[in-house]
Coordinates of C-alpha atoms and ligand atoms in Angstrom, one line a residue:
X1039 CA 110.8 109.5 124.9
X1040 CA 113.1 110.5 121.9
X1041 CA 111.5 108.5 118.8
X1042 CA 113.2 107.6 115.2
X1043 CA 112.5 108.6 111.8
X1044 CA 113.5 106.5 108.7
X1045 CA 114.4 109.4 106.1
X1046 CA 113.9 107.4 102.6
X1047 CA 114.6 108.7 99.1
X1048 CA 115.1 107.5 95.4
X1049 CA 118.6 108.4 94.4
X1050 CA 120.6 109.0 90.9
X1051 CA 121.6 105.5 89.9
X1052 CA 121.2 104.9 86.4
X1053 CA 119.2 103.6 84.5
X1054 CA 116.9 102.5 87.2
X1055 CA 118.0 104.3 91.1
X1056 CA 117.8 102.8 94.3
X1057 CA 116.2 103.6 97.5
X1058 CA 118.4 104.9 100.4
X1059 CA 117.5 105.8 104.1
X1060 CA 119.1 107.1 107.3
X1061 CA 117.7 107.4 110.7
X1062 CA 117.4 110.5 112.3
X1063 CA 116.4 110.6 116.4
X1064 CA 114.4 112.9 117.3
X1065 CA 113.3 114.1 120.5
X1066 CA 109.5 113.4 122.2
X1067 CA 106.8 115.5 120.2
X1068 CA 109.6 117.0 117.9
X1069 CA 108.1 117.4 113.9
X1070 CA 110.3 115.7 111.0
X1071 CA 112.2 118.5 109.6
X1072 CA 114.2 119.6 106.8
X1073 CA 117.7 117.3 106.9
X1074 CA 120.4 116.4 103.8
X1075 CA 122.8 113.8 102.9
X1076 CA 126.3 113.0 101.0
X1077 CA 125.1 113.1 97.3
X1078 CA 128.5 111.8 95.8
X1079 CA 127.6 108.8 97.3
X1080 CA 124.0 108.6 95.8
X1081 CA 125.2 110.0 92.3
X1082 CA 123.3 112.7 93.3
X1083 CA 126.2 115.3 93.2
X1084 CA 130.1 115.9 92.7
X1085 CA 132.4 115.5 95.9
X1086 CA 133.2 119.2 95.2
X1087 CA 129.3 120.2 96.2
X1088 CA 128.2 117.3 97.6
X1089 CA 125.2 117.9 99.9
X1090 CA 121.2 117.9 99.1
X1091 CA 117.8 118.1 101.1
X1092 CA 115.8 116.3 102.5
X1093 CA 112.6 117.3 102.7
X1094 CA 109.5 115.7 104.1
X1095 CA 106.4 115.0 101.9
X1096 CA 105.3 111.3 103.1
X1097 CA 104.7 110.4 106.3
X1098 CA 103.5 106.7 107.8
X1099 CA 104.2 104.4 111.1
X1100 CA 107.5 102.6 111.0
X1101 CA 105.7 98.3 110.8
X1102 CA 109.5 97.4 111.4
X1103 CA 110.0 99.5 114.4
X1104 CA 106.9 99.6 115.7
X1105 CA 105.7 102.4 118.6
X1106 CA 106.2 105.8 117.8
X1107 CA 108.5 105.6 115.2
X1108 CA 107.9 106.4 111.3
X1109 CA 108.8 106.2 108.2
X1110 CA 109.6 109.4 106.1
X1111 CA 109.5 109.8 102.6
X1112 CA 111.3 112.9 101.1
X1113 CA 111.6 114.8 98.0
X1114 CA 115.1 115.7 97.0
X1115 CA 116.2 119.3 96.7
X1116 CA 119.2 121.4 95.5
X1117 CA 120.5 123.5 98.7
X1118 CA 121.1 126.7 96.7
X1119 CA 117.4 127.0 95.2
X1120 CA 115.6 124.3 97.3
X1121 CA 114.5 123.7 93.9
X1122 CA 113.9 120.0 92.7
X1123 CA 116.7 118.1 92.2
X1124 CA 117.3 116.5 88.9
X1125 CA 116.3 112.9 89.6
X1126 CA 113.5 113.9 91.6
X1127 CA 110.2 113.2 89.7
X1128 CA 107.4 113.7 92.0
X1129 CA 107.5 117.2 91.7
X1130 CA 106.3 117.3 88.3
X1131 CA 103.6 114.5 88.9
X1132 CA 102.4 116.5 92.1
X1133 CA 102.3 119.8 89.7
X1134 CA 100.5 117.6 87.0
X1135 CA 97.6 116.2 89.9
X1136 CA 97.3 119.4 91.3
X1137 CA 96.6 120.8 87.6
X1138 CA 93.8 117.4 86.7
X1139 CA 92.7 117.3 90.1
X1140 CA 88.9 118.4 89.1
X1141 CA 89.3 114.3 87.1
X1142 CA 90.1 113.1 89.9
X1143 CA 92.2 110.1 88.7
X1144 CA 92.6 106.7 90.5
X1145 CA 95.5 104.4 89.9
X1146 CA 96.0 100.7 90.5
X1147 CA 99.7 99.6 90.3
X1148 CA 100.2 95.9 89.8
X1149 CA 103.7 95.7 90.9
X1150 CA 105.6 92.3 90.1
X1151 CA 109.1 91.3 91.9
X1152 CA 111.4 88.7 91.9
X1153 CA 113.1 86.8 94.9
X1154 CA 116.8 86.3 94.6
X1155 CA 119.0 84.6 97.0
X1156 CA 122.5 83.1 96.2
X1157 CA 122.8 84.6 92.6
X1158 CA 119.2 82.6 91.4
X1159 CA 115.7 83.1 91.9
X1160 CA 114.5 81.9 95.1
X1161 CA 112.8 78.3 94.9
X1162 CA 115.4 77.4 91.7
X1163 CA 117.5 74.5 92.0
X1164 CA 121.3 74.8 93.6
X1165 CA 122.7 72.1 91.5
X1166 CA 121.6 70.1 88.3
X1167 CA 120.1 71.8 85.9
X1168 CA 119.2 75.4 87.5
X1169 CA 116.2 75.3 85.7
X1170 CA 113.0 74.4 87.5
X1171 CA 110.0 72.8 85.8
X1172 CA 108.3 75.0 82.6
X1173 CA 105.9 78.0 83.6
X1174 CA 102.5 76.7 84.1
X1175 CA 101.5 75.9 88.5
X1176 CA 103.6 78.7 89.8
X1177 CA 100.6 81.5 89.0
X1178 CA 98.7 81.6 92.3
X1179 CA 100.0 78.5 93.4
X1180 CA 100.1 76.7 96.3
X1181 CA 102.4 74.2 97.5
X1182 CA 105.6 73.6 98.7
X1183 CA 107.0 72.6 94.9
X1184 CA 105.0 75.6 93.5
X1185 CA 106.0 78.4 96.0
X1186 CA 108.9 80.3 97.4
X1187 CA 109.3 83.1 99.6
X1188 CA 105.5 83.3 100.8
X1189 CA 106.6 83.6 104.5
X1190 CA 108.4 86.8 103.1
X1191 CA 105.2 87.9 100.9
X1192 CA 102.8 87.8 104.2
X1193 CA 105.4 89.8 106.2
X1194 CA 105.5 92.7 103.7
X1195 CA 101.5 92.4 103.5
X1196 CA 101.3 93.1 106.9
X1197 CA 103.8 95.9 107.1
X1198 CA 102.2 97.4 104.6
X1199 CA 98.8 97.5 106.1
X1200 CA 100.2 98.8 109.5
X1201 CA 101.7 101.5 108.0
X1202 CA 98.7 102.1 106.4
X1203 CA 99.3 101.9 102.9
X1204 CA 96.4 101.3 100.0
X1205 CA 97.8 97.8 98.9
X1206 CA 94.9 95.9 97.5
X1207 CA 95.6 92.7 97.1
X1208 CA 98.9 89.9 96.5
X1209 CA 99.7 86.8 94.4
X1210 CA 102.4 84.6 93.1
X1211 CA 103.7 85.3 89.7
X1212 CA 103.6 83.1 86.7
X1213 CA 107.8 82.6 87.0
X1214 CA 109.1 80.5 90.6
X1215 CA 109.8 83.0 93.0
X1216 CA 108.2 85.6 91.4
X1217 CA 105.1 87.9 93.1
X1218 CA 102.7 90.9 92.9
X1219 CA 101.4 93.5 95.3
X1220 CA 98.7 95.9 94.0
X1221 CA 98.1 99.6 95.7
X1222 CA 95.2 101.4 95.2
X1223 CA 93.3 102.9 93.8
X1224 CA 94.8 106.1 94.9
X1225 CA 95.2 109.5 93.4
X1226 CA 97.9 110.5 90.9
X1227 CA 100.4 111.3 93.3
X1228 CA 99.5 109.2 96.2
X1229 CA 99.7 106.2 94.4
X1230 CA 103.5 107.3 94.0
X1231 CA 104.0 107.6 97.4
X1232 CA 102.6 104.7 98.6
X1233 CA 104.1 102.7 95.6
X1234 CA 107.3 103.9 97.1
X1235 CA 107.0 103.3 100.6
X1236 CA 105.9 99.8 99.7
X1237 CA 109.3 99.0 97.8
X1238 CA 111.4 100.4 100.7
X1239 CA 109.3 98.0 103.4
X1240 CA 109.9 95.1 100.5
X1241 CA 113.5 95.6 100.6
X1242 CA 113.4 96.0 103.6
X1243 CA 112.3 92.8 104.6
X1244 CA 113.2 90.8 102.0
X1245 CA 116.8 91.6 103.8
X1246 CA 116.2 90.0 106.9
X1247 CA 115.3 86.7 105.5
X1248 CA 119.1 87.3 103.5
X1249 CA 116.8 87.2 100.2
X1250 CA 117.2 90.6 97.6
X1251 CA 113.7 91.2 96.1
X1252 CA 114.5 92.6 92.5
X1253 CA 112.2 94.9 90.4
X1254 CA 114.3 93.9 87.0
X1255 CA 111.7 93.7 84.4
X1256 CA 113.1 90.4 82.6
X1257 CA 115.3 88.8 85.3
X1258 CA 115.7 85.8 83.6
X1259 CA 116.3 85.7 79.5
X1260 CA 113.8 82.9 77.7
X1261 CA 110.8 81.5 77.7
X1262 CA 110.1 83.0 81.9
X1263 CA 108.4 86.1 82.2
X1264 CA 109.4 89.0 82.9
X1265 CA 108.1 91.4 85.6
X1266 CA 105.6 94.2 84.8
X1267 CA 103.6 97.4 86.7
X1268 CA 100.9 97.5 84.9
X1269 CA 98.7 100.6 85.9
X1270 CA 95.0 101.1 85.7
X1271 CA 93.7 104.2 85.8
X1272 CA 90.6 106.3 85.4
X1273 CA 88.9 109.4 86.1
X1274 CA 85.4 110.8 87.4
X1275 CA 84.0 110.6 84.0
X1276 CA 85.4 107.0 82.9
X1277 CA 83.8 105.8 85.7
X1278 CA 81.1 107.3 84.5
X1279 CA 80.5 106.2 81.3
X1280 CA 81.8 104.4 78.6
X1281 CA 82.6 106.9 75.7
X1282 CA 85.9 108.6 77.6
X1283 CA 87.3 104.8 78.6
X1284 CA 87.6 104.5 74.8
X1285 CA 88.4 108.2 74.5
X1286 CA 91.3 107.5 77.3
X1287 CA 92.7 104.4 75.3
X1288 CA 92.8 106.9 71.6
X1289 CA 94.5 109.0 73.5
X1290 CA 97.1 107.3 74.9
X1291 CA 97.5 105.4 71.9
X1292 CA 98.1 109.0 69.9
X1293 CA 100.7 110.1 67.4
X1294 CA 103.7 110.8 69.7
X1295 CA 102.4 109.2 72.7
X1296 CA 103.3 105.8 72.7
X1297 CA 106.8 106.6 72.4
X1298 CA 106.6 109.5 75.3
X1299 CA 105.4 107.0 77.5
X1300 CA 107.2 103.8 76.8
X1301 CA 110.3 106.2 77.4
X1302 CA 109.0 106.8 81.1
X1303 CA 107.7 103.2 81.4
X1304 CA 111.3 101.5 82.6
X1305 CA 114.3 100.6 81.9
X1306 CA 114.6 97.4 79.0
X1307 CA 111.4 97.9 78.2
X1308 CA 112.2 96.3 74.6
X1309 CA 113.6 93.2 76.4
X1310 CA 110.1 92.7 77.9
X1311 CA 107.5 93.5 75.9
X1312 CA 108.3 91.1 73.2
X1313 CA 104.7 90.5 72.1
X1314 CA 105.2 87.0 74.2
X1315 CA 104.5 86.2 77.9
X1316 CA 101.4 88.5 77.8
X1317 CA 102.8 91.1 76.8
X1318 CA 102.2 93.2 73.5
X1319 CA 105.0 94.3 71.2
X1320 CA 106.9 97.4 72.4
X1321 CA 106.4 98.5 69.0
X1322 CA 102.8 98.1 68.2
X1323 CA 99.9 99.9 69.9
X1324 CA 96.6 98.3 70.6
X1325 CA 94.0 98.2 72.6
X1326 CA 90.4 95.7 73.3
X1327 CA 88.4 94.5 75.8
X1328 CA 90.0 91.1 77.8
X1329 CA 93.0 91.0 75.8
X1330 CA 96.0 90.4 77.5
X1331 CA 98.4 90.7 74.4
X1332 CA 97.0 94.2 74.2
X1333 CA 98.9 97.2 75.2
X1334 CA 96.4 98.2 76.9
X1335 CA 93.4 96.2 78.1
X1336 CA 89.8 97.0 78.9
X1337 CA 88.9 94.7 81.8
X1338 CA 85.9 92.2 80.7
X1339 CA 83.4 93.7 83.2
X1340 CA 84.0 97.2 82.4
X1341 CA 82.9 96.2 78.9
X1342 CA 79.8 94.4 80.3
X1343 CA 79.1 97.6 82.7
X1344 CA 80.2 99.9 80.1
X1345 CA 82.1 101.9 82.7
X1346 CA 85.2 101.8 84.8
X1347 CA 89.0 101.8 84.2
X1348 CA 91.8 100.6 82.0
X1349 CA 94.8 98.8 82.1
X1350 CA 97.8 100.1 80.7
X1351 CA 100.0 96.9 80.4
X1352 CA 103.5 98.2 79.2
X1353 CA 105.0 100.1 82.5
X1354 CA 108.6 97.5 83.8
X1355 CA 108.4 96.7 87.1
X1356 CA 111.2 99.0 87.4
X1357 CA 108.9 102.0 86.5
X1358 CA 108.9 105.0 88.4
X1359 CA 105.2 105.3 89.7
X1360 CA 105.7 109.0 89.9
X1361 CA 106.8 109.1 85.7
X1362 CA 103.6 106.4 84.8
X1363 CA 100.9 108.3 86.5
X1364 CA 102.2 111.6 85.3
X1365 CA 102.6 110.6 81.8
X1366 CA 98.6 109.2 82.1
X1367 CA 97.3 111.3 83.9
X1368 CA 98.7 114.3 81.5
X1369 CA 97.5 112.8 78.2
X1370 CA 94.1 111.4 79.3
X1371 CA 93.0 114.2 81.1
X1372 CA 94.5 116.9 78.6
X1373 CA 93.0 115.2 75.5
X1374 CA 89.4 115.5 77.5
X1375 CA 89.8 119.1 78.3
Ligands
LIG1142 P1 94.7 92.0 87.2 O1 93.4 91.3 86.9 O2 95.2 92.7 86.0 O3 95.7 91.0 87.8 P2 94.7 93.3 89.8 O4 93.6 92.8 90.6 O5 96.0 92.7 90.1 O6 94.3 93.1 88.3 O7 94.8 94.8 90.0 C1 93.8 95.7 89.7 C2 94.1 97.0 90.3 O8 93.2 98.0 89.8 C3 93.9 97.1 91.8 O9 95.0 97.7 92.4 C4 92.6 97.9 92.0 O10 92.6 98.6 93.2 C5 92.7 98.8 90.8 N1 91.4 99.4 90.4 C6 90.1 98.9 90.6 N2 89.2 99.8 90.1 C7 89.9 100.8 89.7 C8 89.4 102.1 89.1 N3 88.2 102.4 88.8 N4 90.4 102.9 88.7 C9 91.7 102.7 88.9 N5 92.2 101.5 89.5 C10 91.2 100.6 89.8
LIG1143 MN1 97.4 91.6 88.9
LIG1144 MN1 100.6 90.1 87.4
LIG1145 MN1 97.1 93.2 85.4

């Protein structure tokens, strides 16, 4: 029988794009090709020259759809050249892991949402005083008064392991109505991909329950917090040992450096890391073992092993997966060459 495809790409919205998909049928045993789409409609291209490609680099089983049907994640292309197209940035990560793949990198992406339905965060009050109580049960709660949107949360859990994606783990956020997925540890370019696929299935099915899940990384202004990614990372050898875990941090941390990344960490960066809320100011660089004001953090037991991975705290939870583990993977495994 014919079967569907869900073509899903990252378009040119600025500053932080959307995902957008279209379903192609296609017929029993036929391969996903090569397709394309209206790019004056994505900001993608001028009405004048309007189309781009599709094409094909992430394949899983449709959870929504169930049976044959999957899920297709593309790389967008310029027709002419079937060259990259501007906004697409897995190119460059994929030439960057191809270049470091002898380090063989893992990532863990902690990424952190927010539930909106009617114009507030999901769980807030309708009337009164908008407000709910101050920060302090919501964090892992449990509870009628202390959660919202769990039925949602379990749903995209289990999409996401029958698609087989390398999520690792979920929890409710510190804010009401807020939550975290983690994927990985994956490569540098397959934690991308999967990073991706896992927001589509979130939005996904965050729409049927008529709620928008939101990766804004300070939703709500004040004392709430805002929403991070933050990314551990670390290669053969920091796995290893303990010398290139500080080795990694120093060179992250490098003249130049912070600023590079911070630019590819997401939109409003400044309006989040405020050196509140467990974050470290956007403007300071540090780094220590446990500290969660730290830019980047060194988790307690890799100190006590003295080997492992780090945490780089700063990435928005609008980040683009493909610009983070580029940008790491680039200056940790270039200073160690
Ligand atoms: P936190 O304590 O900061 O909330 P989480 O448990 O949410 O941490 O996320 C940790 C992430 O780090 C997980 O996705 C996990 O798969 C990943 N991880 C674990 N070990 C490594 C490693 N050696 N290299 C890279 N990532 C790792
Ligand atoms: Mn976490
Ligand atoms: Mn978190
Ligand atoms: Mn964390």
């Amino acid at each position: 029988m014919a079967y569907r495809a869900e073509y899903i790409w990252i378009d040119g919205t600025d500053p932080v794009p959307l995902m957008r998909s279209k379903t192609k049928i296609l017929a029993d045993g036929a391969e996903p090709g090569i397709w394309g789409f209206d790019g004056s409609s994505t900001n993608q291209a001028p009405g004048s020259n309007s189309d781009c490609v599709l094409r094909p680099v992430f394949t899983c089983p449709d959870p929504i759809r169930g049976g044959d049907d999957i899920l297709v994640l593309c790389d967008v292309l310029i027709p002419e050249t079937m060259e990259p197209h501007p906004t697409n940035t897995r190119a460059a990560c994929a030439a960057v892991a191809e270049k470091y793949a002898s380090f063989d990198p893992w990532f863990g992406m902690e990424q952190e949402y927010t539930f909106f339905k009617e114009g507030r965060p999901l769980g807030w009050p309708t009337e009164g005083y908008y407000y709910p109580a101050p920060q302090g049960p919501y964090y892992c709660g449990v509870g009628a008064v202390e959660i919202a949107g769990r039925d949602i949360v379990e749903a995209h859990t289990t999409a996401c392991l029958e698609a087989g994606l390398a999520i690792s783990g979920t929890n409710a956020e510190v804010m009401l109505g807020q939550w975290e997925y983690q994927i990985g540890p994956a490569g540098t370019i397959e934690v991308g991909d999967h990073m991706w696929m896992a927001r589509f299935l979130l939005y996904r099915i965050a729409e049927d329950f008529g709620v928008n899940a939101s990766i804004s990384a300070k939703p709500i202004k004040g004392d709430w917090n805002g929403a991070g990614c933050h990314t551990n990372f670390s290669t053969k050898q920091m796995r290893e040992s303990y010398d290139p875990i500080i080795a990694a941090c120093e060179a992250i941390g490098a003249e130049g450096k912070v600023e590079e990344h911070l630019a590819g960490y997401g939109h409003g960066y400044e309006d989040r890391l405020t050196g509140l809320h467990e974050t470290a100011h956007f403007s300071e660089f540090r780094y220590g073992v446990s500290d969660r004001g730290a830019s980047i953090r060194i988790p307690w037991q890799v100190a006590q092993d003295g080997k492992g991975y780090i945490e780089d705290r700063r990435p928005n939870a609008n980040c683009d997966p493909y610009v983070v583990a580029r940008l790491i993977t680039e200056t940790v495994c270039s200073a160690a060459s």
